[in-house]
Short mmCIF file of N, CA, C and O in Angstrom, two decimals:
data_model
loop_
_atom_site.label_atom_id
_atom_site.label_comp_id
_atom_site.label_asym_id
_atom_site.label_seq_id
_atom_site.Cartn_x
_atom_site.Cartn_y
_atom_site.Cartn_z
N ASP A 1 0.81 -1.21 0.00
CA ASP A 1 0.00 0.00 0.00
C ASP A 1 0.85 1.27 0.00
O ASP A 1 0.32 2.34 0.16
N GLY A 2 2.15 1.14 -0.13
CA GLY A 2 3.04 2.29 -0.05
C GLY A 2 3.34 2.89 -1.41
O GLY A 2 2.69 2.57 -2.42
N PRO A 3 4.33 3.77 -1.45
CA PRO A 3 4.69 4.46 -2.70
C PRO A 3 5.10 3.52 -3.83
O PRO A 3 4.79 3.78 -4.99
N SER A 4 5.79 2.43 -3.51
CA SER A 4 6.20 1.52 -4.59
C SER A 4 5.00 0.86 -5.24
O SER A 4 4.95 0.71 -6.46
N ALA A 5 4.01 0.45 -4.44
CA ALA A 5 2.80 -0.14 -5.00
C ALA A 5 2.05 0.88 -5.85
O ALA A 5 1.54 0.55 -6.93
N ALA A 6 1.99 2.12 -5.39
CA ALA A 6 1.31 3.17 -6.15
C ALA A 6 1.99 3.41 -7.49
O ALA A 6 1.33 3.78 -8.46
N ALA A 7 3.31 3.16 -7.56
CA ALA A 7 4.05 3.36 -8.81
C ALA A 7 3.92 2.18 -9.76
O ALA A 7 4.28 2.28 -10.93
N GLY A 8 3.43 1.02 -9.25
CA GLY A 8 3.25 -0.14 -10.12
C GLY A 8 4.18 -1.29 -9.81
O GLY A 8 4.15 -2.32 -10.48
N ILE A 9 5.04 -1.15 -8.79
CA ILE A 9 5.91 -2.25 -8.41
C ILE A 9 5.08 -3.29 -7.68
O ILE A 9 4.24 -2.95 -6.85
N GLU A 10 5.30 -4.56 -8.03
CA GLU A 10 4.47 -5.64 -7.51
C GLU A 10 5.26 -6.58 -6.61
O GLU A 10 6.50 -6.67 -6.74
N PRO A 11 4.56 -7.30 -5.72
CA PRO A 11 5.25 -8.32 -4.92
C PRO A 11 5.95 -9.32 -5.87
O PRO A 11 5.39 -9.68 -6.91
N GLY A 12 7.16 -9.69 -5.54
CA GLY A 12 7.92 -10.61 -6.39
C GLY A 12 8.88 -9.90 -7.32
O GLY A 12 9.80 -10.53 -7.86
N ASP A 13 8.68 -8.59 -7.57
CA ASP A 13 9.64 -7.83 -8.36
C ASP A 13 10.95 -7.75 -7.58
O ASP A 13 10.95 -7.58 -6.35
N VAL A 14 12.06 -7.86 -8.28
CA VAL A 14 13.37 -7.76 -7.66
C VAL A 14 13.99 -6.42 -8.06
O VAL A 14 14.20 -6.16 -9.24
N ILE A 15 14.24 -5.57 -7.07
CA ILE A 15 14.82 -4.25 -7.35
C ILE A 15 16.29 -4.44 -7.70
O ILE A 15 17.06 -5.00 -6.93
N THR A 16 16.67 -3.97 -8.89
CA THR A 16 18.04 -4.13 -9.36
C THR A 16 18.80 -2.80 -9.42
O THR A 16 20.03 -2.81 -9.43
N ALA A 17 18.07 -1.68 -9.46
CA ALA A 17 18.73 -0.36 -9.49
C ALA A 17 17.82 0.68 -8.86
O ALA A 17 16.59 0.58 -8.94
N PHE A 18 18.45 1.66 -8.23
CA PHE A 18 17.73 2.75 -7.57
C PHE A 18 18.34 4.05 -8.03
O PHE A 18 19.50 4.34 -7.76
N ASP A 19 17.57 4.82 -8.77
CA ASP A 19 18.00 6.11 -9.30
C ASP A 19 19.31 6.00 -10.06
O ASP A 19 20.23 6.79 -9.88
N GLY A 20 19.40 4.96 -10.90
CA GLY A 20 20.55 4.78 -11.77
C GLY A 20 21.72 4.06 -11.15
O GLY A 20 22.72 3.81 -11.82
N GLN A 21 21.63 3.72 -9.85
CA GLN A 21 22.72 3.02 -9.19
C GLN A 21 22.33 1.57 -8.97
O GLN A 21 21.29 1.29 -8.38
N GLU A 22 23.19 0.66 -9.43
CA GLU A 22 22.93 -0.77 -9.29
C GLU A 22 22.94 -1.15 -7.81
O GLU A 22 23.78 -0.69 -7.04
N ILE A 23 21.98 -1.98 -7.42
CA ILE A 23 21.94 -2.50 -6.06
C ILE A 23 23.02 -3.57 -5.95
O ILE A 23 23.08 -4.50 -6.76
N SER A 24 23.91 -3.42 -4.97
CA SER A 24 25.03 -4.35 -4.80
C SER A 24 25.44 -4.34 -3.33
O SER A 24 24.84 -3.65 -2.52
N LEU A 25 26.50 -5.08 -3.01
CA LEU A 25 27.03 -5.04 -1.66
C LEU A 25 27.51 -3.63 -1.32
O LEU A 25 27.41 -3.18 -0.18
N LYS A 26 28.03 -2.92 -2.30
CA LYS A 26 28.53 -1.57 -2.09
C LYS A 26 27.37 -0.57 -1.96
O LYS A 26 27.45 0.38 -1.20
N ASN A 27 26.33 -0.78 -2.73
CA ASN A 27 25.17 0.12 -2.75
C ASN A 27 23.92 -0.64 -2.34
O ASN A 27 23.17 -1.11 -3.18
N SER A 28 23.68 -0.75 -1.04
CA SER A 28 22.46 -1.43 -0.60
C SER A 28 21.28 -0.50 -0.82
O SER A 28 21.42 0.73 -0.81
N LEU A 29 20.12 -1.08 -1.02
CA LEU A 29 18.92 -0.28 -1.24
C LEU A 29 18.68 0.63 -0.04
O LEU A 29 18.36 1.81 -0.21
N LEU A 30 18.86 0.13 1.15
CA LEU A 30 18.62 0.94 2.35
C LEU A 30 19.57 2.14 2.39
O LEU A 30 19.15 3.26 2.69
N ASP A 31 20.84 1.92 2.08
CA ASP A 31 21.80 3.03 2.06
C ASP A 31 21.38 4.09 1.04
O ASP A 31 21.43 5.29 1.32
N LEU A 32 20.98 3.66 -0.14
CA LEU A 32 20.57 4.60 -1.18
C LEU A 32 19.30 5.34 -0.80
O LEU A 32 19.16 6.53 -1.08
N LEU A 33 18.36 4.66 -0.14
CA LEU A 33 17.13 5.31 0.31
C LEU A 33 17.43 6.43 1.30
O LEU A 33 16.82 7.51 1.24
N PHE A 34 18.36 6.18 2.23
CA PHE A 34 18.65 7.18 3.25
C PHE A 34 19.42 8.38 2.72
O PHE A 34 19.58 9.37 3.43
N GLU A 35 19.86 8.32 1.47
CA GLU A 35 20.48 9.48 0.83
C GLU A 35 19.43 10.42 0.25
O GLU A 35 19.75 11.51 -0.21
N ARG A 36 18.18 10.00 0.25
CA ARG A 36 17.08 10.78 -0.33
C ARG A 36 16.12 11.24 0.77
O ARG A 36 16.17 10.78 1.89
N GLU A 37 15.23 12.15 0.39
CA GLU A 37 14.26 12.69 1.33
C GLU A 37 12.84 12.32 0.89
O GLU A 37 12.59 12.12 -0.31
N PRO A 38 11.91 12.23 1.84
CA PRO A 38 10.50 12.02 1.46
C PRO A 38 10.07 13.10 0.47
O PRO A 38 10.44 14.26 0.60
N GLY A 39 9.34 12.68 -0.54
CA GLY A 39 8.89 13.59 -1.59
C GLY A 39 9.78 13.57 -2.82
O GLY A 39 9.36 14.02 -3.89
N ASP A 40 11.03 13.07 -2.69
CA ASP A 40 11.90 12.95 -3.85
C ASP A 40 11.30 11.94 -4.83
O ASP A 40 10.71 10.94 -4.43
N VAL A 41 11.47 12.21 -6.11
CA VAL A 41 11.04 11.27 -7.15
C VAL A 41 12.29 10.56 -7.66
O VAL A 41 13.26 11.20 -8.07
N VAL A 42 12.26 9.22 -7.60
CA VAL A 42 13.41 8.42 -8.02
C VAL A 42 12.97 7.40 -9.05
O VAL A 42 11.79 7.06 -9.17
N THR A 43 13.94 6.90 -9.79
CA THR A 43 13.69 5.84 -10.77
C THR A 43 14.11 4.52 -10.14
O THR A 43 15.21 4.41 -9.62
N VAL A 44 13.22 3.54 -10.18
CA VAL A 44 13.49 2.23 -9.64
C VAL A 44 13.38 1.21 -10.78
O VAL A 44 12.36 1.16 -11.47
N THR A 45 14.44 0.43 -10.97
CA THR A 45 14.43 -0.62 -11.98
C THR A 45 14.27 -1.95 -11.27
O THR A 45 14.95 -2.22 -10.28
N VAL A 46 13.34 -2.75 -11.78
CA VAL A 46 13.08 -4.07 -11.21
C VAL A 46 13.19 -5.11 -12.30
O VAL A 46 13.11 -4.81 -13.49
N GLU A 47 13.38 -6.35 -11.87
CA GLU A 47 13.28 -7.48 -12.78
C GLU A 47 11.97 -8.17 -12.49
O GLU A 47 11.70 -8.55 -11.35
N ARG A 48 11.14 -8.27 -13.52
CA ARG A 48 9.84 -8.94 -13.40
C ARG A 48 9.74 -9.98 -14.51
O ARG A 48 9.82 -9.64 -15.69
N ASP A 49 9.58 -11.22 -14.12
CA ASP A 49 9.46 -12.32 -15.09
C ASP A 49 10.64 -12.33 -16.06
O ASP A 49 10.49 -12.55 -17.26
N GLY A 50 11.85 -12.02 -15.53
CA GLY A 50 13.06 -12.08 -16.34
C GLY A 50 13.32 -10.86 -17.20
O GLY A 50 14.30 -10.83 -17.93
N ALA A 51 12.47 -9.85 -17.12
CA ALA A 51 12.66 -8.66 -17.94
C ALA A 51 12.73 -7.42 -17.06
O ALA A 51 11.98 -7.30 -16.08
N PRO A 52 13.61 -6.46 -17.39
CA PRO A 52 13.70 -5.24 -16.60
C PRO A 52 12.51 -4.31 -16.88
O PRO A 52 12.02 -4.23 -18.01
N GLN A 53 12.06 -3.65 -15.84
CA GLN A 53 11.02 -2.63 -15.96
C GLN A 53 11.43 -1.47 -15.07
O GLN A 53 12.02 -1.68 -14.00
N THR A 54 11.10 -0.25 -15.49
CA THR A 54 11.49 0.93 -14.75
C THR A 54 10.25 1.71 -14.32
O THR A 54 9.29 1.83 -15.09
N PHE A 55 10.28 2.21 -13.09
CA PHE A 55 9.16 2.95 -12.52
C PHE A 55 9.68 4.22 -11.87
O PHE A 55 10.78 4.25 -11.33
N GLU A 56 8.87 5.27 -11.89
CA GLU A 56 9.15 6.48 -11.12
C GLU A 56 8.38 6.38 -9.82
O GLU A 56 7.17 6.13 -9.82
N VAL A 57 9.08 6.55 -8.70
CA VAL A 57 8.48 6.42 -7.38
C VAL A 57 8.70 7.71 -6.62
O VAL A 57 9.82 8.23 -6.56
N THR A 58 7.63 8.25 -6.03
CA THR A 58 7.74 9.38 -5.12
C THR A 58 7.88 8.83 -3.72
O THR A 58 6.98 8.12 -3.24
N LEU A 59 9.02 9.09 -3.09
CA LEU A 59 9.29 8.52 -1.77
C LEU A 59 8.36 9.10 -0.72
O LEU A 59 8.06 10.29 -0.73
N GLY A 60 7.91 8.22 0.18
CA GLY A 60 7.02 8.63 1.26
C GLY A 60 7.79 8.88 2.54
O GLY A 60 9.03 8.77 2.59
N GLU A 61 7.06 9.19 3.59
CA GLU A 61 7.67 9.38 4.91
C GLU A 61 8.21 8.05 5.43
O GLU A 61 7.62 7.00 5.21
N ARG A 62 9.32 8.13 6.13
CA ARG A 62 9.91 6.94 6.73
C ARG A 62 9.11 6.58 7.98
O ARG A 62 8.77 7.44 8.77
N PRO A 63 8.86 5.28 8.16
CA PRO A 63 8.19 4.87 9.40
C PRO A 63 9.09 5.15 10.60
O PRO A 63 10.32 5.08 10.49
N GLU A 64 8.48 5.48 11.72
CA GLU A 64 9.28 5.71 12.92
C GLU A 64 9.80 4.39 13.45
O GLU A 64 9.11 3.38 13.40
N ALA A 65 11.02 4.41 13.95
CA ALA A 65 11.62 3.21 14.52
C ALA A 65 10.93 2.87 15.84
O ALA A 65 10.57 3.76 16.60
N THR A 66 10.74 1.59 16.08
CA THR A 66 10.16 1.14 17.33
C THR A 66 11.21 0.35 18.11
O THR A 66 12.04 -0.33 17.52
N ALA A 67 11.16 0.47 19.39
CA ALA A 67 12.16 -0.22 20.22
C ALA A 67 11.76 -1.64 20.50
O ALA A 67 10.70 -2.07 20.42
#
């Protein structure tokens, strides 16, 4: 129900790039997310059924951490 679903990303999609940067050990998705702010529009590339697809996602507010 979040921003990725609103952009068209579906369960089972594998995120392979975030705003042009390949997801890897060096560039984790979480690290790349924390470089951005809520409201930023980013490009997310996913692999769906063996084929790449690209979506524009407007980032939402981060959930508050719970102890």
